[in-house]
């Protein structure tokens, strides 16, 4: 298998080798491309569009909460707005953001391969994603969904709207995720270049590999759960509804058996990006490479046995609660190992504060807050007070957005010159990064206070004493929006200028920086032979890739 994949046959539509991939083939041929780089770019534009759409709903939700009572929409529209915000961000943006977009582009190159193990399956994954996205958008415009992104029963089997269509969209999207996971696992096992042993792989690969294991093992459970939900809604099959002999808490168990591991489908790739940027931008050897690699695998394994922490107040037995609480705290250990190793890697490094590193540093702060506030929620007694309050909303936004999205932005700025061959305006990027950081904290820090003072989540209306903190949060969302607007401006502007990116703008050592920016269609003129470690900054650079300028 590996032999056939390294020949040009893997790209039947491409004739010549030396053209950069962006200019190889017509625009129409992109739609049927099996080039992992082009698929990565197509995913990138798709998820960025979804991020914009989910962001618009977020702004509307924050605007509605500017004052108690009705501000810009009625209560039912509000329920739909926050549901669509959550569903779009989770299923259409965050889950595919790092693995499918950035991972697709970078992973094969980092391994010294010409493509993923199954290029045609990769194309299929993309079109399944596009189909799922289309179904989700159809559900939005034909009635909408007001259940929250978790689709909890019995409400989701009884409410009106396009619940069945939306859950079907999530069902379809799951297959895209599974197939991408299978593809990456096979690629890591079969297509590492000669000399690229497991412990010479960049840490990004370890993170994506651990993620792929979760994608393959957990996502089918979501698919089955959503199928059962659709069957109950459409045909009255009694699974979750007590009236039909079902159990609504069973849905929560099924749902979180997938969706807690899915939290790590979101965060592990983010951590993986930070593990690339910290050594490159500090020009330092990675401290604790093996511990960091294994901590990714450990997080993937432990992620499967903590789901019950979502059910401390759902009538779960106290013994089960205590066990889930203990197991939840265990996740803190591999996470803390990573944080310790990132900080130690930076120690006495020659640190550059370019945009990717600014985002990596923000990640360390925001992930710290997100992780530490998770301890409060993982403790049963405290969770009884905080459950279903804004404290939870603030906590998971620090993890999902403050950590994963910020890491995605770090990766986007780090690999943008490689993907498109252009440098963006660095001063503008730093201004946007600062606005994003200030805006993010202004939006979500007040929500910890709101939650601890008793403001419930998902509520359209609130008591007057909560108004000030809600207004700070809404103004924060405008600062955040401004940061993203500036970002869109300088990134699009960079695409309009001549290609000017050097092969290795960050003086990094992993293989993707040893080939042209943007890469040629087959990545390498000849498959590299890897003799060095990915982060051996303590000694002079010896390229593994021959024949590039
Ligand atoms: Cu969880």
Coordinates of C-alpha atoms and ligand atoms in Angstrom, one line a residue, residues 256 259-261 263-264 306-307 309-310, ligand 1:
X256 CA -22.0 12.4 26.9
X259 CA -19.5 14.3 23.8
X260 CA -17.1 14.3 26.7
X261 CA -14.5 12.5 24.6
X263 CA -14.2 17.8 24.2
X264 CA -10.8 16.2 23.8
X306 CA -15.5 10.7 32.8
X307 CA -18.8 11.3 31.1
X309 CA -19.7 14.4 35.5
X310 CA -22.4 15.8 33.3
Ligands
LIG1 CU1 -17.4 16.3 30.2

